[in-house]
Amino acid sequence: MITAGVDLGSTYVKAVVVKDQERVGYGVAPTGHDHDVTSKKVLGSALLMAGIEFGEVDHIVSTGYGRRVTTLARSSISEISANARGVQWLGSELGIRTIIDIGGQDTKVIALDDDLQMINFAMNDKCAAGTGRFLEVLARVLEVPLDKMGPVSMRSRDPVDITTTCLVFAKSEVANLVFDGHRKEDIIMGIHKAVARRLVGMAKKVGVRDVVFFDGGPAMNIGMVHAMERELGRKMYVPEMPQIVTATGAAILAAEELQKKGK
Amino acid sequence: MKDMVTARGPYDLGVDVGAISTKVILLKDGKVVGNTIALTSMEPGKLVRELMRDLLDEKGLEREDIGYIVATGQGRRSVDMADLARTEITAFAKGAFFLAPDVEIVVDIGGHGIRVMRMGEMGIISDFRTNDKCSSGTGCFMDTMAMALEVGIEDIGERSLRSMVAEHVNATCTVFAESEVVSLVAKGKTTEDILAGLHQMVARKIVALVNTTRSKGKVLVCGGVARNTGIVGELEKTINREMIVPEDPHLVGALGAALMAPRRKDPPVSDTGRRAAMGPDVGKMTFLDRLLRWSG
């Protein structure tokens, strides 16, 4: 059985192709203006990687903020359920009980029970502080490519303290810090710490239990992971490809839906 | 010859160094005799000195004519020549009480923050809420939206009033609202309808903040954003209580600062004084009156 999951995030669209419970292909691309066109393109590249024709795909499930916009999928599921399912697929032997997921425009903390079923969650989609957007906008202010933020920040010996919460105010604060001659690595680590403070504060409200799983695009940022672990006071499990866990979950759910129908 | 003991000039200067603009007001015997406004610069001390110079020249006065300089606003500490520095909360409450002593709630919608003060007896603040962590609904929010829509900030109020059906805006966050506005424009929605939707969102937010005070009393709305007729209109529709906006709402902080000059006697809070300070019939004007006044 071949299924696909398409995760239409606010910033990136991710697609995963699953064949018999194995991930055989994936694709990632910036969302752009037309969710529908981008989702087709991303699924196309995932299929290309898997060496599978579109006609061979048995079922597609969409998820994420733009899940209802794509014409690809016949059903859709919330990104919270899809993310939890993706973690279940990774395996129960990892002992994951808390998921922290940073998206481009929102942040989710999901608490799992011992059977990896979701028992509680919190979501912030009201405020840009503590989301991927915070990192993205400030990277632009600093003129540092987003994927270099992590490595650059790891050189920091004396991180600055970002005192503002609102991204709009943080933009001016960061510009002033640059003007005052602070090192970029210190400013970036300060930014990572500010995001980590917000995320951990949110996670503590939901309840943090080991093992903490960290995913979403910003989890690819080593500086962000470092700041999170310091703020949490414990190690986290970061998957190899943190961006596509939710899309994987959606693909697995697609296979399950199909099995149920087949019965 | 001036008496040695009271060698101070008869004028007081109130300075409000806000996050976006700096307001200076010249007061004599409880009457506003002049005011000026400029965008806050990197060196507020220098800016205030220049604004004071201009104001004095305009009125044909000398530096010695100024008795006290009182500064407020988030940049108040940069005004090195000030005799006193007071918080915005104190200054806005003082100014608002002077203008309308019967007001129970004072809302200041500033460039970088929203403040809600509850007034007790004799103009003493009994409770207050500030939000300076979030830029939503502030002047900076409106600036961002005006820029995204390519409309001048001074025109957004009037433009929004031409809307027939406001376009609902979901996002509260300035950053997210900016993206939402851009996508609404891409969908072909009109600037007027989007602005009206933004103003409704801001009004909802402010009303919610005012309601946390659990007071049902009269509200005075001031600060630079209160010059936006669109937001004032939406507030009047939703606030569900008596509401007034002084004629120069952005000057209330500077006025309050000037009023805090440590003179032996407080300037009288009288109707005549109030009228002279902020124009006729403040508080008696309806929204339509103000609209007519502002639109010419």
Coordinates of C-alpha atoms in Angstrom, one line a residue:
Chain A
M1 CA 0.0 0.0 0.0
I2 CA 1.3 3.4 -0.9
T3 CA 0.0 6.6 0.8
A4 CA 1.1 10.2 1.1
G5 CA 0.9 12.9 3.7
V6 CA 1.0 16.5 2.8
D7 CA 1.7 19.1 5.5
L8 CA 0.8 22.6 4.4
G9 CA 2.5 24.8 6.9
S10 CA 2.4 28.6 6.9
T11 CA 6.0 28.8 5.7
Y12 CA 6.9 25.4 4.2
V13 CA 4.9 22.6 2.5
K14 CA 6.2 19.1 3.3
A15 CA 5.1 15.9 1.7
V16 CA 6.0 12.3 2.6
V17 CA 5.4 9.1 0.7
V18 CA 5.0 5.9 2.7
K19 CA 5.1 2.4 1.3
D20 CA 4.2 -0.4 3.7
Q21 CA 5.0 1.6 6.8
E22 CA 8.4 2.7 5.4
R23 CA 9.2 6.3 4.4
V24 CA 10.3 6.1 0.8
G25 CA 10.3 9.7 -0.4
Y26 CA 9.8 13.3 0.8
G27 CA 9.8 16.8 -0.5
V28 CA 10.0 20.3 1.1
A29 CA 9.4 23.7 -0.5
P30 CA 8.5 27.2 0.7
T31 CA 4.7 27.7 0.8
G32 CA 4.5 30.6 -1.6
H33 CA 1.2 32.2 -2.6
D34 CA -0.6 29.2 -4.0
H35 CA -0.9 26.4 -1.5
D36 CA -2.5 24.1 -4.0
V37 CA 0.2 24.5 -6.7
T38 CA 3.0 24.2 -4.1
S39 CA 1.5 21.0 -2.5
K40 CA 1.3 19.3 -5.9
K41 CA 4.9 20.3 -6.7
V42 CA 6.2 19.1 -3.3
L43 CA 4.3 15.8 -3.6
G44 CA 5.7 15.4 -7.1
S45 CA 9.3 15.7 -5.9
A46 CA 8.6 13.2 -3.0
L47 CA 7.2 10.8 -5.6
L48 CA 10.2 11.3 -7.8
M49 CA 12.5 10.4 -4.9
A50 CA 10.4 7.3 -4.2
G51 CA 10.3 6.3 -7.9
I52 CA 6.5 6.1 -7.7
E53 CA 3.9 7.4 -10.2
F54 CA 1.1 9.6 -8.9
G55 CA -1.4 7.0 -10.1
E56 CA 0.1 4.4 -7.8
V57 CA -0.7 6.4 -4.6
D58 CA -3.7 4.8 -2.9
H59 CA -4.6 7.6 -0.5
I60 CA -3.5 11.1 0.5
V61 CA -4.2 12.9 3.7
S62 CA -3.4 16.6 4.2
T63 CA -2.6 18.4 7.4
G64 CA -1.3 21.7 8.6
Y65 CA -2.6 25.3 8.5
G66 CA -3.5 25.1 4.8
R67 CA -4.8 21.5 4.8
R68 CA -8.2 22.5 3.4
V69 CA -6.8 24.5 0.6
T70 CA -5.2 21.7 -1.3
T71 CA -7.2 19.7 -3.9
L72 CA -4.8 16.8 -3.6
A73 CA -6.1 15.1 -0.5
R74 CA -9.4 13.4 0.0
S75 CA -9.3 13.9 3.8
S76 CA -7.5 16.0 6.3
I77 CA -6.4 15.9 9.9
S78 CA -5.2 18.4 12.4
E79 CA -1.4 18.9 12.6
I80 CA -1.5 18.0 16.3
S81 CA -2.9 14.5 15.7
A82 CA -0.6 14.1 12.7
N83 CA 2.4 15.1 14.7
A84 CA 1.5 12.7 17.5
R85 CA 1.0 9.9 14.9
G86 CA 4.4 10.7 13.4
V87 CA 6.0 10.3 16.8
Q88 CA 4.2 7.0 17.4
W89 CA 5.5 5.8 14.0
L90 CA 9.1 6.7 15.1
G91 CA 8.7 4.1 17.9
S92 CA 7.6 3.6 21.5
E93 CA 11.1 2.5 22.5
L94 CA 12.2 6.2 22.4
G95 CA 10.0 6.8 25.5
I96 CA 8.6 10.1 24.2
R97 CA 6.0 11.8 26.4
T98 CA 6.2 15.5 25.4
I99 CA 6.3 16.9 21.9
I100 CA 7.4 20.5 21.3
D101 CA 6.8 21.5 17.8
I102 CA 7.8 25.0 16.4
G103 CA 6.1 25.9 13.2
G104 CA 6.5 29.0 11.0
Q105 CA 3.5 30.8 12.6
D106 CA 2.6 28.7 15.6
T107 CA 3.9 26.6 18.4
K108 CA 2.5 23.4 19.8
V109 CA 3.2 21.4 22.9
I110 CA 1.6 18.0 23.1
A111 CA 1.6 15.7 26.1
L112 CA 1.4 11.9 25.5
D113 CA 0.5 9.1 27.8
D114 CA 2.4 5.9 28.2
D115 CA 0.7 4.5 25.1
L116 CA 1.7 7.5 23.1
Q117 CA -1.9 8.8 22.9
M118 CA -2.4 12.5 23.1
I119 CA -3.7 13.6 26.6
N120 CA -3.2 17.3 26.5
F121 CA -1.9 20.1 24.3
A122 CA -1.3 23.8 24.1
M123 CA -1.0 26.0 21.0
N124 CA 0.2 29.5 20.4
D125 CA -0.9 30.9 17.1
K126 CA -1.8 34.4 18.4
C127 CA 1.6 35.9 18.9
A128 CA 4.7 35.7 16.7
A129 CA 7.1 35.6 19.7
G130 CA 8.2 32.0 20.2
T131 CA 7.4 30.9 16.7
G132 CA 9.7 30.2 13.7
R133 CA 8.7 33.6 12.3
F134 CA 10.6 35.3 15.2
L135 CA 13.8 33.6 14.1
E136 CA 13.1 34.2 10.4
V137 CA 12.4 38.0 10.8
L138 CA 15.4 38.6 13.1
A139 CA 17.7 36.6 10.8
R140 CA 16.8 39.1 8.1
V141 CA 17.4 42.0 10.4
L142 CA 20.9 40.6 11.1
E143 CA 21.5 39.7 7.5
V144 CA 22.3 36.1 8.5
P145 CA 20.8 33.2 6.4
L146 CA 18.3 31.3 8.4
D147 CA 20.2 28.1 8.2
K148 CA 23.4 29.7 9.5
M149 CA 21.7 31.1 12.6
G150 CA 22.4 27.9 14.6
P151 CA 26.1 27.4 13.7
V152 CA 26.9 31.1 14.2
S153 CA 25.2 31.3 17.6
M154 CA 27.2 28.3 18.8
R155 CA 30.3 30.6 18.8
S156 CA 28.7 32.8 21.4
R157 CA 30.4 33.1 24.7
D158 CA 28.4 35.9 26.2
P159 CA 24.8 35.9 24.9
V160 CA 22.9 39.2 25.1
D161 CA 19.6 39.4 26.8
I162 CA 16.7 40.2 24.5
T163 CA 14.4 42.2 26.8
T164 CA 11.4 42.7 24.6
T165 CA 8.7 40.1 23.9
C166 CA 7.0 41.4 20.8
L167 CA 8.7 40.6 17.5
V168 CA 8.1 44.2 16.3
F169 CA 9.9 45.6 19.3
A170 CA 12.6 42.9 19.1
K171 CA 13.4 44.0 15.6
S172 CA 14.4 47.5 16.8
E173 CA 16.1 46.0 19.8
V174 CA 18.2 43.8 17.6
A175 CA 19.0 46.6 15.3
N176 CA 20.1 48.7 18.3
L177 CA 22.3 45.8 19.6
V178 CA 24.0 45.6 16.2
F179 CA 24.5 49.4 16.3
D180 CA 25.9 49.2 19.8
G181 CA 28.6 46.8 18.5
H182 CA 27.5 43.5 20.0
R183 CA 28.7 40.4 18.3
K184 CA 26.3 38.7 15.9
E185 CA 26.8 35.3 17.6
D186 CA 25.9 36.8 21.0
I187 CA 22.8 38.5 19.6
I188 CA 21.7 35.3 17.8
M189 CA 22.2 33.2 20.9
G190 CA 20.2 35.8 22.8
I191 CA 17.4 35.4 20.3
H192 CA 17.4 31.6 20.6
K193 CA 17.3 31.9 24.4
A194 CA 14.3 34.3 24.1
V195 CA 12.4 31.8 22.0
A196 CA 13.4 29.0 24.3
R197 CA 12.1 30.9 27.3
R198 CA 8.7 31.3 25.7
L199 CA 8.5 27.7 24.5
V200 CA 9.6 26.2 27.8
G201 CA 7.1 28.4 29.7
M202 CA 4.4 27.1 27.5
A203 CA 5.6 23.5 27.8
K204 CA 5.6 23.7 31.6
K205 CA 1.9 24.7 31.6
V206 CA 1.1 21.5 29.7
G207 CA 3.5 19.5 31.8
V208 CA 6.9 18.2 30.7
R209 CA 7.7 14.5 31.0
D210 CA 10.7 12.7 29.6
V211 CA 11.6 12.1 26.8
V212 CA 11.0 15.5 25.2
F213 CA 10.7 15.4 21.5
F214 CA 11.5 18.5 19.5
D215 CA 10.4 19.0 15.9
G216 CA 9.4 21.5 13.3
G217 CA 11.7 23.5 11.1
P218 CA 13.5 25.5 13.8
A219 CA 14.5 22.1 15.4
M220 CA 17.1 21.9 12.6
N221 CA 18.8 24.9 14.2
I222 CA 21.5 23.6 16.5
G223 CA 21.6 26.8 18.5
M224 CA 17.9 26.6 19.1
V225 CA 18.2 23.0 20.3
H226 CA 21.0 24.0 22.6
A227 CA 19.1 26.9 24.1
M228 CA 16.0 24.7 24.6
E229 CA 18.0 22.1 26.4
R230 CA 19.5 24.6 28.7
E231 CA 16.2 26.2 29.5
L232 CA 14.5 22.8 30.0
G233 CA 17.4 21.5 32.1
R234 CA 17.3 18.2 30.2
K235 CA 18.2 16.6 26.9
M236 CA 15.7 16.4 24.1
Y237 CA 15.2 13.9 21.3
V238 CA 15.5 15.6 17.9
P239 CA 14.7 13.4 14.9
E240 CA 16.9 13.3 11.9
M241 CA 14.4 15.2 9.8
P242 CA 12.4 17.3 12.2
Q243 CA 10.5 19.1 9.5
I244 CA 8.7 16.1 8.1
V245 CA 7.4 14.3 11.2
T246 CA 3.9 15.7 10.9
A247 CA 3.7 14.9 7.1
T248 CA 4.9 11.3 8.0
G249 CA 2.1 11.1 10.6
A250 CA -0.4 12.2 8.0
A251 CA 0.9 9.5 5.5
I252 CA 0.6 6.8 8.2
L253 CA -2.9 8.0 9.1
A254 CA -3.8 7.8 5.3
A255 CA -2.7 4.1 5.3
E256 CA -4.8 3.4 8.5
E257 CA -7.9 5.1 7.0
L258 CA -7.6 2.9 3.9
Q259 CA -7.2 -0.2 6.0
K260 CA -10.4 0.7 8.0
K261 CA -12.3 1.2 4.7
G262 CA -11.0 -2.1 3.3
K263 CA -12.4 -4.1 6.2
Chain B
M1 CA 12.2 92.9 38.7
K2 CA 11.4 89.4 39.6
D3 CA 11.2 88.4 43.2
M4 CA 14.2 86.3 44.2
V5 CA 12.1 83.7 45.9
T6 CA 9.9 83.2 42.9
A7 CA 12.5 83.7 40.3
R8 CA 10.9 81.1 38.1
G9 CA 9.2 82.2 34.9
P10 CA 5.4 81.9 34.6
Y11 CA 5.4 79.2 31.9
D12 CA 5.7 75.5 32.3
L13 CA 6.8 73.1 29.7
G14 CA 5.4 69.6 29.5
V15 CA 7.4 67.1 27.5
D16 CA 6.1 63.7 26.5
V17 CA 8.9 61.6 24.8
G18 CA 6.9 58.8 23.3
A19 CA 8.1 55.7 21.5
I20 CA 7.1 57.3 18.1
S21 CA 6.6 61.0 18.7
T22 CA 7.7 63.7 21.1
K23 CA 5.1 66.2 22.2
V24 CA 5.8 69.5 23.9
I25 CA 3.2 71.7 25.5
L26 CA 3.6 75.2 26.9
L27 CA 1.3 76.0 29.8
K28 CA 0.6 79.2 31.6
D29 CA -1.9 79.4 34.5
G30 CA -3.6 76.2 33.5
K31 CA -3.9 77.3 29.9
V32 CA -2.2 75.8 26.9
V33 CA -0.5 78.6 25.0
G34 CA 1.4 76.5 22.5
N35 CA 2.4 73.0 21.5
T36 CA 4.6 71.2 19.0
I37 CA 5.2 67.7 17.9
A38 CA 8.0 65.8 16.2
L39 CA 9.1 62.2 15.6
T40 CA 11.2 60.9 18.5
S41 CA 14.8 60.9 17.4
M42 CA 17.8 58.9 18.7
E43 CA 18.7 61.9 20.9
P44 CA 15.5 62.9 22.6
G45 CA 17.4 65.5 24.8
K46 CA 18.6 67.4 21.8
L47 CA 15.2 67.1 20.1
V48 CA 13.4 68.5 23.1
R49 CA 15.8 71.4 23.3
E50 CA 15.2 72.2 19.6
L51 CA 11.4 71.9 20.0
M52 CA 11.5 74.2 23.0
R53 CA 13.6 76.7 21.1
D54 CA 11.1 76.7 18.2
L55 CA 8.1 77.1 20.6
L56 CA 9.7 80.0 22.4
D57 CA 10.7 81.7 19.2
E58 CA 7.1 81.3 17.9
K59 CA 5.7 82.8 21.1
G60 CA 8.4 85.5 21.4
L61 CA 9.5 84.1 24.8
E62 CA 12.9 83.5 26.4
R63 CA 14.3 80.5 28.2
E64 CA 13.9 82.3 31.5
D65 CA 10.2 82.6 31.0
I66 CA 9.9 78.9 31.6
G67 CA 9.6 78.0 35.2
Y68 CA 9.6 74.3 35.2
I69 CA 10.2 71.5 32.7
V70 CA 8.5 68.2 33.4
A71 CA 9.2 65.2 31.3
T72 CA 7.2 62.0 30.8
G73 CA 7.0 59.2 28.3
Q74 CA 9.4 56.2 27.9
G75 CA 12.2 58.5 26.9
R76 CA 11.7 60.9 29.8
R77 CA 15.1 60.1 31.3
S78 CA 16.9 61.4 28.2
V79 CA 15.6 64.9 28.8
D80 CA 18.5 66.2 30.7
M81 CA 17.1 69.7 31.2
A82 CA 13.9 68.5 32.8
D83 CA 13.3 69.5 36.4
L84 CA 11.2 66.4 37.0
A85 CA 10.5 63.2 35.3
R86 CA 7.2 61.4 35.9
T87 CA 5.8 58.1 34.5
E88 CA 3.3 58.1 31.6
I89 CA 0.6 56.6 33.9
T90 CA 0.8 59.6 36.3
A91 CA 1.0 62.1 33.5
F92 CA -1.9 60.8 31.5
A93 CA -4.0 60.5 34.6
K94 CA -3.2 64.0 35.6
G95 CA -4.0 65.4 32.1
A96 CA -7.2 63.4 31.8
F97 CA -8.4 64.5 35.2
F98 CA -7.8 68.1 34.3
L99 CA -9.8 67.8 31.1
A100 CA -12.6 65.7 32.5
P101 CA -12.7 65.2 36.3
D102 CA -15.7 62.9 36.1
V103 CA -14.0 60.3 34.0
E104 CA -13.5 56.9 35.6
I105 CA -11.4 55.1 33.1
V106 CA -8.5 56.6 31.1
V107 CA -7.2 54.7 28.1
D108 CA -4.0 55.8 26.5
I109 CA -3.3 54.1 23.1
G110 CA 0.3 55.1 22.5
G111 CA 3.0 54.2 20.0
H112 CA 4.3 51.1 21.8
G113 CA 1.8 50.3 24.5
I114 CA -1.7 50.6 25.7
R115 CA -2.4 51.8 29.2
V116 CA -5.7 51.7 31.1
M117 CA -6.0 53.6 34.3
R118 CA -8.9 53.6 36.7
M119 CA -9.3 56.9 38.4
G120 CA -10.3 57.2 42.1
E121 CA -11.1 60.2 44.2
M122 CA -9.4 63.5 43.4
G123 CA -7.8 62.1 40.3
I124 CA -5.7 59.6 42.1
I125 CA -5.1 56.4 40.1
S126 CA -6.7 53.5 41.9
D127 CA -5.8 50.8 39.5
F128 CA -4.0 50.4 36.1
R129 CA -3.1 47.9 33.4
T130 CA -0.4 48.4 30.9
N131 CA 0.6 46.3 28.0
D132 CA 4.0 47.1 26.7
K133 CA 4.9 43.5 25.8
C134 CA 2.7 43.4 22.7
S135 CA 2.5 45.9 19.9
S136 CA -1.0 44.9 18.8
G137 CA -3.4 47.8 18.6
T138 CA -0.7 50.4 19.3
G139 CA 0.5 53.2 17.0
C140 CA 3.2 51.0 15.8
F141 CA 0.6 48.4 14.8
M142 CA -1.3 51.1 12.8
D143 CA 1.9 52.3 11.2
T144 CA 2.7 48.8 10.0
M145 CA -0.7 48.3 8.6
A146 CA -0.8 51.7 6.9
M147 CA 2.6 50.9 5.3
A148 CA 1.4 47.4 4.1
L149 CA -1.7 49.1 2.6
E150 CA 0.4 52.0 1.2
V151 CA -1.9 54.6 2.9
G152 CA -0.7 57.6 4.9
I153 CA -1.2 57.1 8.6
E154 CA -3.1 60.3 8.8
D155 CA -5.6 59.1 6.2
I156 CA -6.5 55.6 7.6
G157 CA -9.2 56.8 9.9
E158 CA -11.1 58.6 7.2
R159 CA -10.6 55.9 4.6
S160 CA -12.0 53.2 6.9
L161 CA -15.1 55.2 7.5
R162 CA -15.9 54.8 3.8
S163 CA -16.2 51.1 4.1
M164 CA -19.6 49.5 3.7
V165 CA -18.6 45.9 4.8
A166 CA -15.6 45.6 7.1
E167 CA -13.3 42.7 6.2
H168 CA -12.8 40.5 9.3
V169 CA -9.2 40.3 10.4
N170 CA -8.4 37.2 12.4
A171 CA -4.8 37.9 13.5
T172 CA -4.1 40.0 16.6
C173 CA -0.3 39.9 16.4
T174 CA 1.1 42.8 14.4
V175 CA 3.4 40.4 12.4
F176 CA 0.6 38.0 11.5
A177 CA -1.9 40.8 10.8
E178 CA 0.5 42.3 8.4
S179 CA 0.6 39.0 6.4
E180 CA -3.1 38.7 6.6
V181 CA -3.5 42.2 5.2
V182 CA -1.2 41.4 2.4
S183 CA -3.2 38.3 1.5
L184 CA -6.5 40.2 1.8
V185 CA -5.1 42.8 -0.7
A186 CA -4.0 39.9 -3.0
K187 CA -7.6 38.6 -2.8
G188 CA -8.8 41.9 -4.1
K189 CA -10.4 43.3 -0.9
T190 CA -10.5 47.1 -0.8
T191 CA -8.2 49.2 1.4
E192 CA -11.3 50.7 3.0
D193 CA -12.8 47.4 4.1
I194 CA -9.5 46.0 5.3
L195 CA -8.9 49.2 7.4
A196 CA -12.4 49.0 8.9
G197 CA -11.7 45.3 9.8
L198 CA -8.4 46.3 11.4
H199 CA -10.1 49.0 13.4
Q200 CA -12.8 46.6 14.6
M201 CA -10.1 44.2 15.8
V202 CA -8.2 46.9 17.6
A203 CA -11.5 48.2 19.2
R204 CA -12.4 44.7 20.4
K205 CA -9.0 44.4 22.0
I206 CA -9.2 47.7 23.8
V207 CA -12.8 47.1 24.9
A208 CA -11.7 43.8 26.4
L209 CA -8.8 45.5 28.2
V210 CA -11.2 48.2 29.5
N211 CA -13.7 45.6 30.7
T212 CA -11.0 43.9 32.9
T213 CA -11.3 46.9 35.2
R214 CA -14.9 45.9 36.0
S215 CA -15.9 49.6 36.0
K216 CA -18.9 50.8 34.1
G217 CA -18.0 54.4 34.3
K218 CA -17.2 57.1 31.7
V219 CA -14.1 56.5 29.6
L220 CA -11.6 59.0 28.2
V221 CA -9.6 57.7 25.3
C222 CA -6.3 59.5 24.5
G223 CA -2.9 58.9 22.9
G224 CA -1.9 59.3 19.3
V225 CA -4.1 56.4 18.1
A226 CA -7.2 58.2 19.5
R227 CA -6.7 60.6 16.5
N228 CA -7.8 57.8 14.3
T229 CA -11.5 58.5 13.6
G230 CA -12.0 54.9 12.5
I231 CA -10.9 53.4 15.7
V232 CA -12.8 56.0 17.7
G233 CA -15.9 55.2 15.8
E234 CA -15.5 51.4 16.3
L235 CA -14.8 52.0 20.0
E236 CA -18.0 54.1 20.4
K237 CA -20.0 51.3 18.8
T238 CA -18.7 48.6 21.0
I239 CA -17.6 50.1 24.4
N240 CA -21.2 50.3 25.6
R241 CA -20.7 53.2 28.0
E242 CA -20.1 57.0 27.8
M243 CA -16.9 57.8 26.0
I244 CA -15.1 61.0 25.3
V245 CA -12.0 61.9 23.2
P246 CA -10.4 65.2 23.8
E247 CA -9.6 67.4 20.8
D248 CA -5.9 66.8 20.9
P249 CA -5.8 63.3 22.4
H250 CA -2.1 62.9 21.8
L251 CA -1.2 65.9 23.9
V252 CA -2.8 64.6 27.1
G253 CA 0.5 63.2 28.5
A254 CA 2.4 66.4 27.8
L255 CA -0.4 68.4 29.4
G256 CA -0.3 66.2 32.4
A257 CA 3.4 66.6 32.7
A258 CA 3.2 70.4 32.5
L259 CA 0.5 70.3 35.2
M260 CA 2.8 68.5 37.5
A261 CA 5.2 71.5 37.7
P262 CA 5.8 71.9 41.4
R263 CA 4.1 75.3 41.7
R264 CA 2.7 76.3 45.1
K265 CA -0.8 76.1 43.9
D266 CA -2.3 73.7 41.4
P267 CA -3.7 75.5 38.4
P268 CA -7.5 75.6 38.8
V269 CA -9.5 72.8 37.3
S270 CA -12.3 74.9 36.0
D271 CA -14.5 74.7 33.0
T272 CA -13.0 77.8 31.5
G273 CA -9.5 76.5 32.0
R274 CA -10.5 73.2 30.4
R275 CA -12.1 74.9 27.5
A276 CA -9.1 77.2 27.0
A277 CA -6.8 74.2 27.2
M278 CA -8.4 71.8 24.8
G279 CA -11.0 73.7 22.7
P280 CA -14.7 74.2 23.3
D281 CA -17.1 71.7 24.7
V282 CA -14.8 68.9 25.3
G283 CA -16.8 66.0 26.5
K284 CA -20.0 67.3 25.1
M285 CA -19.1 66.5 21.5
T286 CA -20.6 63.5 20.0
F287 CA -18.7 61.3 17.6
L288 CA -20.4 63.0 14.6
D289 CA -19.4 66.4 15.9
R290 CA -15.8 65.4 16.1
L291 CA -16.0 63.8 12.7
L292 CA -17.3 67.0 11.1
R293 CA -14.7 69.0 12.9
W294 CA -11.9 66.7 11.8
S295 CA -13.0 66.3 8.2
G296 CA -13.0 70.0 7.9

